[in-house]
Amino acid sequence: MAFPGHTTLLFCVLLLTISGARGSDPELTKDFSVPPGVDASKLDGNFFTYTGFRGGVSTTPGETGSKKATVTEFPALDGLGISFFLMYFAPGGVLPPHLHPRGSKLIYMIQGTLTVGFMDSNHKLYNSTLEEGDLYVVPKALVHYMANLEGDKETKVIFAFSSSNPGSIRLPENLFGSNIPAKVLEKSFGVSGKVIEQLEAPYH
């Protein structure tokens, strides 16, 4: 996986920037957090190393693929207020409207172009088209989307979060895959029951 030469520097900048704002992770009162049952005296550099991004990410036509490094995959992040995702968008790939309840997101463009946008609490859309080297920030818990719509090449991005476990709620699955009463959805969206059935079908 070939990243531009300045990616390593950007990685460090992202790390320092986000770690300065601990997000919703509790502040540590010691150097770092040690998992329960682990002897801290036996830890070495391997504990603070994550190799899960090696080899990049696989995608299929029109889809997306990702790898993540949250506290679940990388326990050394516990209490540090940071996590990272590596995501590839095949041409036509879309990450549908979603939100992260516990962290802000900083997007760094490695390759390609990406259409992005988030909506604030007044329903205003802040959209942009990103290119290689660009940054874009999504404030904590705001609904946003991303899509590779501009060309025929794969897009590669890094997401840095202000939480070691930012969480993710995808609106389509959340609304149409959680068994909300159909009448509630019909009234909320002003559509017929048949439309709701069609929207729910992929999630049941």
Short mmCIF file of C-alpha atoms in Angstrom, two decimals:
data_model
loop_
_atom_site.label_atom_id
_atom_site.label_comp_id
_atom_site.label_asym_id
_atom_site.label_seq_id
_atom_site.Cartn_x
_atom_site.Cartn_y
_atom_site.Cartn_z
CA MET A 1 0.00 0.00 0.00
CA ALA A 2 1.76 3.17 -1.18
CA PHE A 3 0.95 6.36 0.72
CA PRO A 4 2.24 9.81 -0.33
CA GLY A 5 5.50 10.81 1.36
CA HIS A 6 3.83 13.35 3.64
CA THR A 7 1.35 10.86 5.08
CA THR A 8 3.59 9.88 8.00
CA LEU A 9 3.90 13.52 9.03
CA LEU A 10 0.15 14.01 8.69
CA PHE A 11 -0.43 10.92 10.82
CA CYS A 12 1.64 12.45 13.60
CA VAL A 13 -0.15 15.79 13.30
CA LEU A 14 -3.54 14.10 13.46
CA LEU A 15 -2.45 12.11 16.48
CA LEU A 16 -1.18 15.15 18.37
CA THR A 17 -4.16 17.31 17.41
CA ILE A 18 -6.80 14.85 18.49
CA SER A 19 -4.99 13.67 21.61
CA GLY A 20 -5.00 17.30 22.75
CA ALA A 21 -8.78 17.09 22.99
CA ARG A 22 -9.50 13.89 24.86
CA GLY A 23 -13.05 13.70 23.58
CA SER A 24 -15.33 11.59 25.72
CA ASP A 25 -12.64 9.21 27.01
CA PRO A 26 -11.91 9.58 30.75
CA GLU A 27 -8.57 11.27 31.43
CA LEU A 28 -5.80 8.93 32.51
CA THR A 29 -4.15 9.44 35.90
CA LYS A 30 -1.14 7.32 34.88
CA ASP A 31 1.11 6.99 31.86
CA PHE A 32 -1.13 4.51 30.04
CA SER A 33 -3.86 1.96 30.66
CA VAL A 34 -3.03 -1.70 31.19
CA PRO A 35 -5.72 -4.29 30.36
CA PRO A 36 -7.10 -6.28 33.31
CA GLY A 37 -5.07 -9.37 34.10
CA VAL A 38 -1.98 -8.14 32.23
CA ASP A 39 1.35 -7.69 34.05
CA ALA A 40 2.51 -4.18 33.15
CA SER A 41 6.14 -5.10 33.80
CA LYS A 42 6.01 -7.57 30.93
CA LEU A 43 4.71 -5.13 28.31
CA ASP A 44 7.03 -4.10 25.50
CA GLY A 45 6.83 -2.14 22.27
CA ASN A 46 4.58 -4.73 20.69
CA PHE A 47 1.74 -3.68 22.98
CA PHE A 48 1.90 -0.18 21.51
CA THR A 49 2.15 -1.39 17.89
CA TYR A 50 -0.81 -2.12 15.60
CA THR A 51 -0.21 -3.89 12.29
CA GLY A 52 -3.81 -4.38 11.20
CA PHE A 53 -3.60 -1.84 8.38
CA ARG A 54 -0.88 -3.74 6.55
CA GLY A 55 -1.93 -4.86 3.10
CA GLY A 56 -4.55 -2.15 2.73
CA VAL A 57 -8.27 -2.85 2.33
CA SER A 58 -10.23 -5.01 -0.11
CA THR A 59 -13.26 -3.60 -1.92
CA THR A 60 -15.74 -4.85 -4.50
CA PRO A 61 -17.08 -2.74 -7.40
CA GLY A 62 -19.40 0.01 -6.19
CA GLU A 63 -18.74 -0.73 -2.51
CA THR A 64 -16.49 0.33 0.37
CA GLY A 65 -14.10 -1.54 2.62
CA SER A 66 -12.45 -0.59 5.89
CA LYS A 67 -10.14 -1.60 8.71
CA LYS A 68 -10.23 0.02 12.13
CA ALA A 69 -7.99 0.55 15.11
CA THR A 70 -10.22 1.29 18.10
CA VAL A 71 -9.59 0.24 21.68
CA THR A 72 -11.19 -3.12 20.82
CA GLU A 73 -8.59 -3.97 18.16
CA PHE A 74 -5.73 -1.98 19.74
CA PRO A 75 -5.99 -2.05 23.56
CA ALA A 76 -3.11 0.41 23.97
CA LEU A 77 -5.53 3.17 22.88
CA ASP A 78 -7.58 2.82 26.07
CA GLY A 79 -7.91 6.21 27.73
CA LEU A 80 -5.90 8.06 25.06
CA GLY A 81 -8.89 9.60 23.28
CA ILE A 82 -7.83 8.55 19.77
CA SER A 83 -8.59 5.89 17.16
CA PHE A 84 -8.09 5.47 13.42
CA PHE A 85 -9.90 3.93 10.47
CA LEU A 86 -8.53 3.14 7.01
CA MET A 87 -11.24 3.12 4.36
CA TYR A 88 -11.28 2.53 0.61
CA PHE A 89 -14.14 3.59 -1.66
CA ALA A 90 -14.46 1.80 -4.99
CA PRO A 91 -15.91 3.99 -7.77
CA GLY A 92 -19.55 4.54 -6.85
CA GLY A 93 -18.97 3.43 -3.25
CA VAL A 94 -21.13 5.18 -0.65
CA LEU A 95 -20.95 5.34 3.14
CA PRO A 96 -24.60 6.17 3.96
CA PRO A 97 -25.72 8.82 6.45
CA HIS A 98 -24.44 7.91 9.90
CA LEU A 99 -23.08 9.45 13.09
CA HIS A 100 -20.47 8.77 15.76
CA PRO A 101 -22.01 9.39 19.21
CA ARG A 102 -18.73 9.52 21.12
CA GLY A 103 -16.24 11.30 18.89
CA SER A 104 -15.47 13.94 16.27
CA LYS A 105 -13.97 12.72 13.00
CA LEU A 106 -11.03 14.17 11.06
CA ILE A 107 -10.79 12.91 7.48
CA TYR A 108 -7.46 12.87 5.62
CA MET A 109 -7.46 12.16 1.89
CA ILE A 110 -4.73 9.75 0.79
CA GLN A 111 -5.87 9.21 -2.81
CA GLY A 112 -8.71 10.10 -5.17
CA THR A 113 -11.73 12.32 -4.60
CA LEU A 114 -14.55 12.09 -2.09
CA THR A 115 -17.92 13.82 -1.82
CA VAL A 116 -18.67 14.52 1.86
CA GLY A 117 -21.20 16.44 3.91
CA PHE A 118 -22.62 16.78 7.41
CA MET A 119 -25.83 18.33 8.70
CA ASP A 120 -26.06 20.51 11.81
CA SER A 121 -28.94 20.72 14.31
CA ASN A 122 -30.60 23.38 12.13
CA HIS A 123 -30.63 20.95 9.18
CA LYS A 124 -28.02 22.93 7.24
CA LEU A 125 -25.78 20.88 4.94
CA TYR A 126 -22.01 21.53 4.89
CA ASN A 127 -20.78 19.61 1.87
CA SER A 128 -17.49 19.52 0.02
CA THR A 129 -15.53 17.58 -2.59
CA LEU A 130 -12.17 16.48 -1.22
CA GLU A 131 -8.97 15.72 -3.10
CA GLU A 132 -5.64 14.14 -2.18
CA GLY A 133 -4.07 15.86 0.83
CA ASP A 134 -7.28 17.56 2.00
CA LEU A 135 -8.66 17.50 5.54
CA TYR A 136 -12.34 17.66 6.53
CA VAL A 137 -13.74 17.62 10.05
CA VAL A 138 -17.10 16.26 11.21
CA PRO A 139 -18.17 17.47 14.68
CA LYS A 140 -19.15 14.86 17.24
CA ALA A 141 -22.55 13.16 16.84
CA LEU A 142 -23.59 15.01 13.64
CA VAL A 143 -25.07 13.04 10.75
CA HIS A 144 -22.75 12.82 7.73
CA TYR A 145 -22.14 10.86 4.53
CA MET A 146 -19.30 10.10 2.12
CA ALA A 147 -19.23 8.86 -1.47
CA ASN A 148 -16.82 8.31 -4.35
CA LEU A 149 -18.93 9.80 -7.12
CA GLU A 150 -16.49 11.92 -9.11
CA GLY A 151 -14.42 9.46 -11.09
CA ASP A 152 -13.46 5.91 -11.99
CA LYS A 153 -10.59 5.46 -9.52
CA GLU A 154 -10.47 4.07 -6.00
CA THR A 155 -10.46 6.59 -3.14
CA LYS A 156 -8.41 6.00 0.01
CA VAL A 157 -8.92 7.89 3.27
CA ILE A 158 -7.87 7.87 6.91
CA PHE A 159 -10.33 8.77 9.66
CA ALA A 160 -8.96 9.99 12.99
CA PHE A 161 -11.38 10.11 15.93
CA SER A 162 -11.34 12.00 19.23
CA SER A 163 -12.28 8.83 21.10
CA SER A 164 -10.76 5.38 21.42
CA ASN A 165 -14.25 3.98 20.78
CA PRO A 166 -16.32 6.55 18.81
CA GLY A 167 -19.17 4.20 17.94
CA SER A 168 -21.16 4.32 14.69
CA ILE A 169 -24.90 4.52 14.05
CA ARG A 170 -25.95 4.10 10.42
CA LEU A 171 -29.31 5.74 9.86
CA PRO A 172 -30.74 3.28 7.30
CA GLU A 173 -30.15 0.26 9.56
CA ASN A 174 -31.05 2.23 12.68
CA LEU A 175 -34.40 3.42 11.31
CA PHE A 176 -35.47 0.52 9.14
CA GLY A 177 -33.78 -2.44 10.79
CA SER A 178 -34.74 -1.90 14.43
CA ASN A 179 -38.44 -2.85 14.29
CA ILE A 180 -39.83 0.63 14.90
CA PRO A 181 -43.62 0.32 14.46
CA ALA A 182 -44.49 0.79 10.78
CA LYS A 183 -47.19 3.33 11.62
CA VAL A 184 -44.59 5.52 13.34
CA LEU A 185 -42.37 5.45 10.26
CA GLU A 186 -45.30 6.07 7.89
CA LYS A 187 -46.33 9.14 9.86
CA SER A 188 -42.78 10.39 10.31
CA PHE A 189 -41.84 10.17 6.63
CA GLY A 190 -45.25 10.84 5.11
CA VAL A 191 -45.21 7.69 3.00
CA SER A 192 -47.35 4.58 2.66
CA GLY A 193 -46.87 1.29 4.47
CA LYS A 194 -45.74 -0.30 1.20
CA VAL A 195 -42.85 2.15 0.95
CA ILE A 196 -41.84 1.38 4.54
CA GLU A 197 -41.90 -2.34 3.75
CA GLN A 198 -39.56 -1.76 0.82
CA LEU A 199 -37.19 0.28 2.97
CA GLU A 200 -37.17 -2.33 5.73
CA ALA A 201 -36.69 -5.32 3.41
CA PRO A 202 -32.86 -5.17 3.15
CA TYR A 203 -32.52 -5.30 6.95
CA HIS A 204 -34.86 -8.20 7.74
#
